Coordinates of C-alpha atoms and ligand atoms in Angstrom, one line a residue:
M122 CA -20.5 -12.4 -20.2
S123 CA -21.1 -14.9 -17.5
N124 CA -23.5 -15.1 -14.6
R125 CA -20.7 -16.2 -12.2
Y126 CA -19.1 -13.9 -9.7
I127 CA -15.6 -13.1 -8.6
I128 CA -14.9 -11.7 -5.1
A129 CA -12.0 -9.5 -4.2
L130 CA -10.8 -9.4 -0.6
D131 CA -9.1 -6.1 -0.1
Q132 CA -7.3 -6.0 3.3
G133 CA -6.2 -2.4 3.6
T134 CA -4.4 -0.5 6.3
T135 CA -7.5 1.0 7.8
S136 CA -10.3 -1.3 6.7
S137 CA -11.2 -4.7 5.4
R138 CA -13.3 -4.8 2.3
A139 CA -15.1 -7.5 0.2
V140 CA -16.0 -6.5 -3.3
L141 CA -18.4 -8.5 -5.5
F142 CA -17.8 -8.4 -9.3
N143 CA -20.4 -9.8 -11.8
G144 CA -19.4 -11.8 -14.8
S145 CA -18.8 -8.6 -16.8
G146 CA -16.2 -7.4 -14.3
E147 CA -18.5 -4.7 -12.9
I148 CA -18.7 -4.0 -9.1
V149 CA -22.1 -5.1 -7.8
A150 CA -21.6 -4.6 -4.1
I151 CA -19.0 -3.6 -1.5
T152 CA -18.9 -4.4 2.2
Q153 CA -16.3 -2.6 4.4
Q154 CA -15.3 -2.4 8.0
E155 CA -12.7 -0.2 9.7
F156 CA -10.5 -1.8 12.4
T157 CA -8.4 -0.7 15.3
Q158 CA -5.1 1.1 14.8
I159 CA -2.8 0.4 17.7
F160 CA -0.1 3.0 18.6
P161 CA 1.7 1.5 21.6
K162 CA 4.6 4.0 21.5
S163 CA 5.7 6.9 19.5
G164 CA 6.5 5.7 15.9
W165 CA 5.0 2.2 16.6
V166 CA 1.9 1.0 14.6
E167 CA 0.3 -2.4 15.1
H168 CA -2.8 -4.3 14.1
D169 CA -4.4 -7.3 15.9
P170 CA -4.0 -10.1 13.3
K171 CA -7.2 -11.7 14.7
E172 CA -9.2 -8.5 14.2
I173 CA -7.9 -8.5 10.6
L174 CA -9.3 -12.0 10.2
S175 CA -12.6 -11.2 11.9
T176 CA -13.2 -8.0 9.9
Q177 CA -12.2 -9.6 6.6
F178 CA -14.3 -12.7 7.0
G179 CA -17.1 -10.6 8.6
V180 CA -17.4 -8.4 5.5
L181 CA -17.2 -11.5 3.2
E182 CA -20.0 -13.2 5.1
K183 CA -22.1 -10.0 5.0
L184 CA -21.6 -9.7 1.3
I185 CA -22.6 -13.2 0.5
K186 CA -25.6 -13.1 2.8
S187 CA -27.0 -9.7 1.8
H188 CA -26.8 -10.6 -1.9
K189 CA -28.0 -14.1 -1.4
I190 CA -25.1 -15.6 -3.3
D191 CA -24.8 -19.3 -3.6
P192 CA -21.2 -20.3 -3.1
S193 CA -21.3 -22.4 -6.3
E194 CA -21.8 -19.1 -8.2
I195 CA -18.4 -17.8 -7.1
A196 CA -15.8 -18.6 -9.7
G197 CA -12.8 -17.4 -7.7
I198 CA -11.4 -15.2 -5.0
G199 CA -8.7 -12.6 -5.5
I200 CA -6.7 -11.3 -2.5
T201 CA -5.1 -7.9 -2.2
N202 CA -3.5 -6.4 0.9
Q203 CA -1.6 -3.7 2.7
R204 CA 1.9 -4.7 1.9
E205 CA 5.0 -5.2 4.2
T206 CA 2.9 -5.6 7.4
T207 CA 4.3 -8.5 9.2
V208 CA 2.7 -11.4 11.0
V209 CA 4.6 -14.2 12.8
W210 CA 2.5 -17.1 14.1
D211 CA 2.9 -20.5 15.7
K212 CA 2.1 -23.1 13.1
H213 CA 0.8 -25.6 15.6
S214 CA -1.6 -23.3 17.6
G215 CA -2.3 -20.9 14.8
E216 CA -1.7 -18.0 17.4
P217 CA 0.2 -14.9 16.4
V218 CA 3.2 -14.5 18.7
Y219 CA 2.9 -10.8 18.5
N220 CA 0.6 -8.1 16.9
A221 CA 1.1 -7.4 13.2
I222 CA 3.8 -4.8 12.8
V223 CA 2.4 -2.4 10.3
W224 CA 4.4 -1.0 7.3
Q225 CA 4.3 2.5 8.9
D226 CA 6.0 1.4 12.1
T227 CA 9.5 2.9 12.5
R228 CA 10.7 0.9 15.6
T229 CA 13.4 -0.9 13.5
S230 CA 15.0 2.4 12.3
D231 CA 18.2 1.8 14.3
I232 CA 18.5 -1.8 13.0
C233 CA 18.3 -0.4 9.5
Q234 CA 20.8 2.3 10.3
K235 CA 23.2 -0.4 11.4
L236 CA 22.7 -2.3 8.2
K237 CA 23.5 0.9 6.3
K238 CA 26.7 1.4 8.3
D239 CA 27.6 -2.2 7.6
G240 CA 27.7 -1.2 3.9
L241 CA 24.7 -3.2 2.7
E242 CA 22.9 -0.5 0.8
D243 CA 24.1 -1.5 -2.6
Y244 CA 23.6 -5.2 -2.0
V245 CA 20.0 -4.6 -0.9
R246 CA 19.2 -2.3 -3.8
N247 CA 20.7 -4.5 -6.5
N248 CA 19.1 -7.7 -5.2
T249 CA 15.8 -6.6 -3.6
G250 CA 15.2 -3.4 -5.5
L251 CA 14.6 -1.6 -2.2
V252 CA 16.3 0.9 0.1
I253 CA 17.1 0.0 3.7
D254 CA 14.2 1.3 5.7
S255 CA 12.0 0.3 8.6
Y256 CA 9.1 0.3 6.1
F257 CA 9.9 -3.3 4.8
S258 CA 9.1 -6.6 6.5
G259 CA 12.6 -8.0 7.0
T260 CA 13.7 -6.0 10.0
K261 CA 10.2 -6.3 11.6
V262 CA 10.6 -10.1 11.5
H263 CA 14.1 -9.7 13.0
W264 CA 12.6 -7.5 15.8
I265 CA 9.9 -10.0 16.7
L266 CA 12.5 -12.9 16.9
E267 CA 14.8 -10.8 19.1
N268 CA 12.1 -9.3 21.4
V269 CA 9.3 -11.8 21.8
E270 CA 9.9 -14.4 24.5
D271 CA 10.9 -17.8 23.2
A272 CA 10.4 -16.6 19.6
R273 CA 14.0 -17.2 18.5
E274 CA 14.0 -20.8 20.0
K275 CA 10.7 -21.7 18.4
A276 CA 11.7 -20.3 15.0
A277 CA 14.9 -22.3 15.2
K278 CA 12.8 -25.5 15.8
G279 CA 10.7 -24.6 12.7
D280 CA 7.6 -23.9 14.8
L281 CA 7.0 -20.3 13.6
L282 CA 5.8 -19.0 10.2
F283 CA 6.1 -15.5 8.8
G284 CA 3.7 -13.9 6.3
T285 CA 2.5 -10.7 4.9
I286 CA -1.3 -10.2 5.3
D287 CA -2.1 -12.2 2.1
S288 CA -0.2 -15.3 3.6
W289 CA -1.9 -14.8 6.9
L290 CA -5.4 -14.7 5.3
I291 CA -4.8 -17.7 3.0
W292 CA -3.3 -19.9 5.7
N293 CA -6.5 -19.3 7.7
M294 CA -8.7 -19.8 4.7
T295 CA -7.2 -23.1 3.8
D296 CA -7.5 -24.8 7.2
R297 CA -3.9 -23.9 8.0
E298 CA -2.5 -25.9 5.1
V299 CA -1.3 -23.4 2.6
H300 CA 1.6 -21.1 3.4
I301 CA 2.0 -19.0 0.3
T302 CA 2.5 -15.5 -1.2
D303 CA 3.0 -14.0 -4.6
Y304 CA 5.9 -12.2 -6.2
S305 CA 4.5 -8.8 -5.7
N306 CA 4.2 -9.2 -1.9
A307 CA 7.5 -11.1 -1.6
S308 CA 9.3 -8.2 -3.3
R309 CA 8.3 -6.0 -0.4
T310 CA 10.0 -8.0 2.4
L311 CA 13.6 -7.0 1.9
L312 CA 14.3 -10.7 1.9
Y313 CA 13.4 -11.6 -1.7
N314 CA 15.8 -11.5 -4.6
I315 CA 13.9 -10.0 -7.5
K316 CA 16.4 -11.1 -10.0
S317 CA 16.7 -14.8 -9.1
L318 CA 13.1 -15.0 -7.8
E319 CA 14.2 -16.7 -4.7
W320 CA 14.5 -15.8 -1.0
D321 CA 17.9 -14.1 -0.5
E322 CA 20.1 -16.3 1.6
K323 CA 22.6 -13.6 2.5
L324 CA 19.9 -11.3 3.8
L325 CA 18.1 -14.1 5.7
S326 CA 21.4 -14.9 7.4
I327 CA 22.2 -11.3 8.3
L328 CA 18.8 -10.8 9.8
K329 CA 18.9 -14.3 11.4
I330 CA 15.6 -15.4 9.9
P331 CA 15.3 -19.2 9.4
A332 CA 14.1 -20.1 5.9
T333 CA 11.6 -22.5 7.4
M334 CA 9.5 -19.5 8.4
L335 CA 9.0 -18.3 4.8
P336 CA 6.0 -18.9 2.5
E337 CA 6.3 -20.4 -0.9
V338 CA 6.3 -17.7 -3.6
K339 CA 4.1 -18.1 -6.7
P340 CA 2.9 -15.8 -9.6
S341 CA 0.1 -13.4 -8.9
G342 CA -2.4 -15.4 -11.0
H343 CA -2.2 -19.0 -9.6
H344 CA -4.5 -21.6 -8.0
Y345 CA -3.1 -21.2 -4.4
G346 CA -5.7 -23.3 -2.6
D347 CA -9.4 -23.5 -2.0
Y348 CA -11.7 -21.7 0.4
T349 CA -14.5 -24.0 1.5
L350 CA -17.8 -22.3 1.9
Q351 CA -20.9 -24.3 2.7
G352 CA -19.3 -27.3 1.3
H353 CA -18.2 -25.6 -2.0
K354 CA -14.5 -25.3 -2.8
I355 CA -13.8 -21.8 -4.2
P356 CA -10.4 -21.4 -5.8
I357 CA -8.2 -18.6 -4.4
A358 CA -6.8 -17.6 -7.8
G359 CA -5.2 -14.1 -7.5
I360 CA -2.9 -12.4 -5.1
A361 CA -1.2 -9.0 -5.4
G362 CA 0.0 -6.3 -3.0
D363 CA -2.6 -3.5 -3.1
Q364 CA -0.5 -1.0 -5.0
Q365 CA 0.5 -3.6 -7.7
A366 CA -3.1 -4.7 -7.9
A367 CA -4.2 -1.1 -8.5
L368 CA -1.6 -0.8 -11.3
F369 CA -3.2 -3.9 -12.9
G370 CA -6.7 -2.6 -12.2
Q371 CA -5.9 0.7 -13.9
A372 CA -4.9 -1.4 -17.0
C373 CA -1.3 -0.1 -16.8
F374 CA -0.1 -3.2 -18.8
E375 CA 2.5 -1.5 -21.0
P376 CA 5.9 -0.1 -20.0
G377 CA 5.6 3.6 -19.2
M378 CA 2.1 3.4 -17.9
A379 CA 1.6 4.7 -14.3
K380 CA -1.0 5.3 -11.6
N381 CA -1.2 7.0 -8.3
T382 CA -3.3 5.6 -5.5
Y383 CA -4.4 7.8 -2.6
G384 CA -5.3 5.5 0.4
T385 CA -3.7 5.5 3.8
G386 CA -0.5 6.2 2.1
C387 CA 0.0 7.2 -1.5
F388 CA 1.8 5.1 -4.1
M389 CA 2.8 5.9 -7.6
L390 CA 3.8 2.9 -9.7
M391 CA 5.1 2.9 -13.3
N392 CA 5.2 -0.4 -15.3
T393 CA 8.7 -1.0 -16.6
G394 CA 7.8 -4.2 -18.3
K395 CA 10.1 -7.2 -18.2
K396 CA 13.0 -4.7 -17.6
L397 CA 14.4 -4.4 -14.1
Q398 CA 15.0 -0.7 -13.9
Y399 CA 16.9 0.9 -11.0
S400 CA 16.3 4.4 -9.8
E401 CA 18.8 7.2 -9.4
S402 CA 16.2 9.4 -7.7
G403 CA 15.0 7.6 -4.6
L404 CA 12.3 5.3 -6.1
L405 CA 12.0 1.6 -5.5
T406 CA 12.3 -1.2 -8.0
T407 CA 9.6 -3.8 -7.3
I408 CA 7.8 -6.7 -8.9
A409 CA 4.5 -5.6 -10.4
W410 CA 3.1 -9.1 -11.0
G411 CA 3.9 -12.5 -12.3
L412 CA 1.3 -13.7 -14.9
D413 CA 1.3 -16.0 -17.9
G414 CA 4.8 -17.2 -17.2
E415 CA 6.3 -13.6 -17.2
V416 CA 7.4 -11.2 -14.5
H417 CA 6.7 -7.5 -14.9
Y418 CA 8.6 -5.0 -12.9
A419 CA 7.7 -1.4 -11.7
L420 CA 9.3 1.7 -10.4
E421 CA 7.5 2.9 -7.2
G422 CA 7.4 6.1 -5.3
S423 CA 6.0 5.3 -1.8
I424 CA 4.5 8.1 0.3
F425 CA 3.8 6.9 3.8
I426 CA 1.1 9.4 4.9
A427 CA -1.8 10.5 2.6
G428 CA -5.3 9.7 3.7
A429 CA -3.9 8.9 7.1
A430 CA -3.3 12.6 7.5
I431 CA -7.0 13.2 6.9
Q432 CA -7.7 10.6 9.5
W433 CA -5.4 12.5 11.9
L434 CA -7.5 15.7 11.2
R435 CA -10.6 13.6 12.1
D436 CA -9.4 11.4 15.0
G437 CA -6.4 13.2 16.3
L438 CA -7.2 16.9 16.0
K439 CA -11.0 16.4 15.7
L440 CA -11.2 19.2 13.2
I441 CA -13.6 17.2 11.0
D442 CA -16.3 14.6 11.5
E443 CA -15.7 12.6 8.3
A444 CA -12.9 12.6 5.8
P445 CA -15.0 14.0 2.9
D446 CA -15.7 17.2 5.1
S447 CA -12.1 18.2 4.5
E448 CA -13.1 19.3 1.0
Y449 CA -15.9 21.7 2.4
F450 CA -13.6 23.4 4.9
A451 CA -10.6 23.7 2.5
N452 CA -12.8 25.4 0.0
K453 CA -13.6 28.1 2.6
V454 CA -10.0 29.4 2.5
A455 CA -8.9 31.7 -0.2
D456 CA -5.2 32.3 0.4
D457 CA -2.0 31.8 -1.4
R458 CA -1.1 28.7 0.6
E459 CA 1.4 30.0 3.1
V460 CA 0.7 27.3 5.6
Y461 CA 2.4 23.9 5.1
V462 CA 1.7 20.7 6.9
V463 CA 4.5 18.1 6.4
P464 CA 2.8 14.8 7.6
A465 CA 6.1 12.9 8.2
F466 CA 4.4 10.9 11.0
A467 CA 6.2 7.8 10.0
G468 CA 9.3 9.4 8.7
L469 CA 9.5 10.2 5.0
G470 CA 9.4 7.7 2.2
A471 CA 10.3 8.4 -1.5
P472 CA 12.2 10.3 -2.6
Y473 CA 13.7 11.3 0.8
W474 CA 13.9 8.1 2.8
D475 CA 14.4 9.6 6.2
M476 CA 13.2 7.4 9.0
Y477 CA 14.1 10.2 11.5
A478 CA 11.9 13.0 9.9
R479 CA 8.8 13.9 11.9
G480 CA 5.6 15.9 11.1
A481 CA 5.5 19.6 11.3
I482 CA 3.3 22.7 10.5
F483 CA 5.0 25.8 9.1
G484 CA 3.9 29.3 8.3
L485 CA 1.5 29.9 11.1
T486 CA 0.4 33.5 11.8
R487 CA -2.1 35.0 14.2
D488 CA -4.9 34.6 11.6
T489 CA -4.3 30.9 10.9
G490 CA -7.4 28.9 11.6
K491 CA -8.6 25.4 11.5
N492 CA -9.5 25.6 7.8
H493 CA -6.0 26.6 6.8
I494 CA -4.6 23.5 8.6
I495 CA -7.2 21.3 6.8
K496 CA -6.4 22.9 3.5
A497 CA -2.6 22.5 4.0
T498 CA -3.1 18.9 5.0
L499 CA -4.9 18.1 1.8
D500 CA -2.2 20.1 -0.1
S501 CA 0.5 17.9 1.4
L502 CA -0.9 14.9 -0.5
A503 CA -0.5 16.7 -3.8
Y504 CA 3.0 18.1 -2.9
Q505 CA 4.3 14.7 -2.0
T506 CA 3.0 13.3 -5.2
K507 CA 4.8 16.1 -7.1
D508 CA 8.1 15.1 -5.4
V509 CA 7.5 11.5 -6.5
L510 CA 6.4 12.3 -10.1
N511 CA 9.5 14.5 -10.6
A512 CA 11.6 11.5 -9.6
M513 CA 9.6 9.1 -11.8
E514 CA 9.9 11.3 -14.8
K515 CA 13.6 11.8 -14.3
D516 CA 14.3 8.0 -13.9
S517 CA 12.1 6.9 -16.7
G518 CA 12.7 9.7 -19.1
I519 CA 8.9 9.7 -19.7
T520 CA 6.7 12.7 -19.3
L521 CA 3.2 11.7 -18.3
S522 CA 0.5 13.3 -20.4
A523 CA -2.0 12.7 -17.6
L524 CA -1.9 11.2 -14.1
K525 CA -4.3 8.2 -13.5
V526 CA -5.5 8.3 -9.9
D527 CA -7.6 6.1 -7.6
G528 CA -8.1 5.1 -4.0
G529 CA -10.4 6.5 -1.3
A530 CA -8.9 10.0 -1.0
A531 CA -9.0 10.5 -4.8
A532 CA -12.7 11.2 -4.2
N533 CA -11.7 14.7 -2.9
N534 CA -12.3 17.2 -5.8
F535 CA -10.5 20.0 -4.0
M536 CA -7.3 17.9 -3.6
M537 CA -7.5 16.5 -7.1
Q538 CA -7.8 20.0 -8.6
F539 CA -4.8 21.2 -6.6
Q540 CA -3.0 18.0 -7.7
A541 CA -3.5 19.0 -11.4
D542 CA -2.5 22.6 -10.6
I543 CA 0.7 21.9 -8.8
L544 CA 1.8 19.2 -11.3
D545 CA 0.7 21.2 -14.3
V546 CA -0.5 17.8 -15.6
P547 CA -4.2 16.8 -16.1
V548 CA -5.5 14.3 -13.5
E549 CA -7.7 11.5 -14.7
R550 CA -10.1 9.9 -12.2
P551 CA -11.9 6.7 -13.4
E552 CA -15.5 5.9 -12.6
V553 CA -14.3 3.0 -10.4
I554 CA -11.7 4.3 -7.9
E555 CA -11.6 0.8 -6.3
S556 CA -8.7 -0.1 -8.7
T557 CA -7.1 -2.3 -6.1
A558 CA -10.0 -4.6 -5.8
M559 CA -10.5 -4.5 -9.5
G560 CA -6.9 -5.7 -10.0
A561 CA -7.2 -8.5 -7.6
A562 CA -10.5 -9.6 -9.0
F563 CA -9.1 -9.6 -12.6
L564 CA -6.0 -11.6 -11.6
A565 CA -8.4 -14.2 -10.2
G566 CA -10.9 -13.9 -13.0
I567 CA -8.1 -14.3 -15.7
T568 CA -6.7 -17.3 -13.8
V569 CA -10.0 -19.2 -13.7
G570 CA -10.6 -18.4 -17.4
L571 CA -13.6 -16.0 -16.8
W572 CA -11.9 -12.8 -18.3
K573 CA -9.1 -11.5 -20.3
K574 CA -6.8 -8.6 -19.7
E575 CA -8.5 -6.6 -22.4
D576 CA -11.8 -6.7 -20.5
I577 CA -10.2 -4.3 -17.9
I578 CA -9.4 -1.9 -20.7
K579 CA -13.0 -2.2 -22.0
N580 CA -14.4 -1.6 -18.5
R581 CA -12.3 1.4 -17.6
K582 CA -14.1 4.7 -18.0
I583 CA -13.0 8.2 -17.0
E584 CA -15.4 9.9 -14.6
K585 CA -13.6 13.3 -14.4
T586 CA -10.5 15.0 -15.7
F587 CA -9.0 17.8 -13.6
T588 CA -7.3 20.3 -15.8
P589 CA -4.4 22.5 -14.5
D590 CA -5.4 26.1 -13.8
M591 CA -2.7 27.8 -11.9
A592 CA -0.3 30.6 -12.8
S593 CA 3.2 29.2 -13.1
E594 CA 4.6 31.9 -10.8
L595 CA 2.2 30.8 -8.0
R596 CA 2.9 27.2 -8.6
N597 CA 6.6 27.7 -8.3
K598 CA 6.3 29.7 -5.2
C599 CA 4.0 27.2 -3.5
Y600 CA 6.3 24.3 -4.3
A601 CA 9.4 26.1 -3.2
G602 CA 7.7 26.7 0.2
W603 CA 6.9 22.9 0.4
Q604 CA 10.5 22.0 -0.3
K605 CA 11.7 24.3 2.4
A606 CA 9.2 22.9 4.9
V607 CA 10.3 19.3 4.1
S608 CA 14.0 20.2 4.6
K609 CA 13.2 21.5 8.0
S610 CA 11.3 18.4 9.0
M611 CA 14.1 16.0 8.1
A612 CA 16.4 14.3 10.7
W613 CA 14.2 15.7 13.4
I614 CA 14.8 12.9 15.9
Q615 CA 18.1 11.4 16.7
E616 CA 19.3 7.9 15.8
Ligands
ADP855 N1 -13.2 12.6 0.5 C1 -12.0 12.3 1.0 N2 -11.1 13.3 1.2 C2 -9.9 13.1 1.7 N3 -9.5 11.9 2.2 C3 -10.4 10.9 2.1 C4 -11.7 11.0 1.5 N4 -12.4 9.8 1.6 C5 -11.5 9.0 2.2 N5 -10.3 9.6 2.5 C6 -9.1 9.0 3.1 O1 -8.8 7.9 2.3 C7 -8.4 6.8 3.1 C8 -9.2 5.6 2.8 O2 -8.9 5.2 1.5 P1 -8.7 3.6 1.1 O3 -8.4 3.6 -0.3 O4 -9.9 2.9 1.6 O5 -7.5 3.3 2.0 P2 -6.8 2.0 2.6 O6 -6.9 0.9 1.5 O7 -5.4 2.4 2.8 O8 -7.5 1.6 3.9 C9 -8.6 7.2 4.6 O9 -7.3 7.4 5.1 C10 -9.4 8.4 4.5 O10 -9.0 9.4 5.5
G3P856 O1 -3.4 0.7 2.8 P1 -2.9 1.4 1.6 O2 -3.9 1.2 0.4 O3 -2.6 2.8 1.8 O4 -1.6 0.6 1.1 C1 -0.6 0.4 1.9 C2 0.6 -0.1 1.1 O5 0.4 -1.3 0.6 C3 1.9 0.0 2.0 O6 3.0 -0.4 1.2

């Protein structure tokens, strides 16, 4: 027990959050601000890197002011972030040369298709653990260098830097001195060799990315630099991509332990320990974290659209005012789930990996109403999770006795119950669904000597377990309908 604080900065896809943890590792306060999603063209998704900074530092300032915290009381800062999202900036002016290209953006699909045709799939998989897909940063950096005026020349002169959001934040927090990332974020770039723990020269050369643009890569618990606040130097002591941070925050420290986070997307990760395990079923191999001189790996099932589909109900279709309203409307429909929404708005991730799939609604009849669509959209999060869990169990040979969940959309009781029903596996929701922030805070807290890993286990309490309650015949019928709907959505647009 200590009266010092740790702050986690959680820079997510739709909002920036600052989370204050007390010396016992409990959340004391959260400040949060949504920011603009920019959709310049079909399939393109961008963020303004400066708005990312202003919202992130805005919520940090608000947190510190509203809780009257003296900076000397802050023992460390942990950073966690939406992964893969790509920023390229001029190291002299500090100006981004282009908007951040978000992980969901599919503009580089044809570049990826070419890499596949050139026979690089096995090389990429064996060395980066990933599949060739527009999801990852590498082809996004390539696109910026090819398409932004003067970018290629400037990069060749060593004037441009690339970073995922963690790097962009830290560079700005350290007076533009520290250009750094951690293993977990580097492993999402398509440029990092997860076996040798070095940037992969062959892939850099194929994508024509100069090594001078790349950040230094360090473990996930490390003293990366200091953030100076009112004259006090606060160590930035933890970094992890948000999904790996959630794995840590859910105390999945042992091989075989897994979690599923329902945020903008939905990501199931299973710790595979020090073993680098490749998937036969469409999952990714990724670095979970580097800590205490060891690297832990994970298997990952990445679902691109989860809570984002609920935002689409809210902002696109205007069927609901707030995301939590979806639960109320879904509960009003008593049917056998004959309507299916496949939210392939950004193609399909695991286990399908189809950049050319697009969203669709199936099973409409004259009596279909708004509530059916809302219900089917919530169901789609659970169906996609079932696709991924099937792959995870096949690859690992492990049958989960319960699914640990977290993230903003895990608050939805209707969806969680259907998740348990369709999986036929209990779903375990912890009291703190902010596992991402928890993971980042603990990486920092462990690094500055405030906490130990065991403290996370002590702190983790289950708020509710959802028990399966669906006849197997109905479950099988529902899932067969989902699989049919997915197959019809695939390869919808042309290369
Ligand atoms: N009660 C709810 N039911 C369904 N979806 C929800 C609910 N509350 C939040 N969401 C969805 O969860 C997402 C926010 O979760 P969060 O973990 O903050 O995501 P991120 O870190 O990706 O920004 C949003 O996409 C929102 O639509
Ligand atoms: O913003 P989230 O929490 O859905 O996470 C996004 C992922 O990091 C993308 O890989």
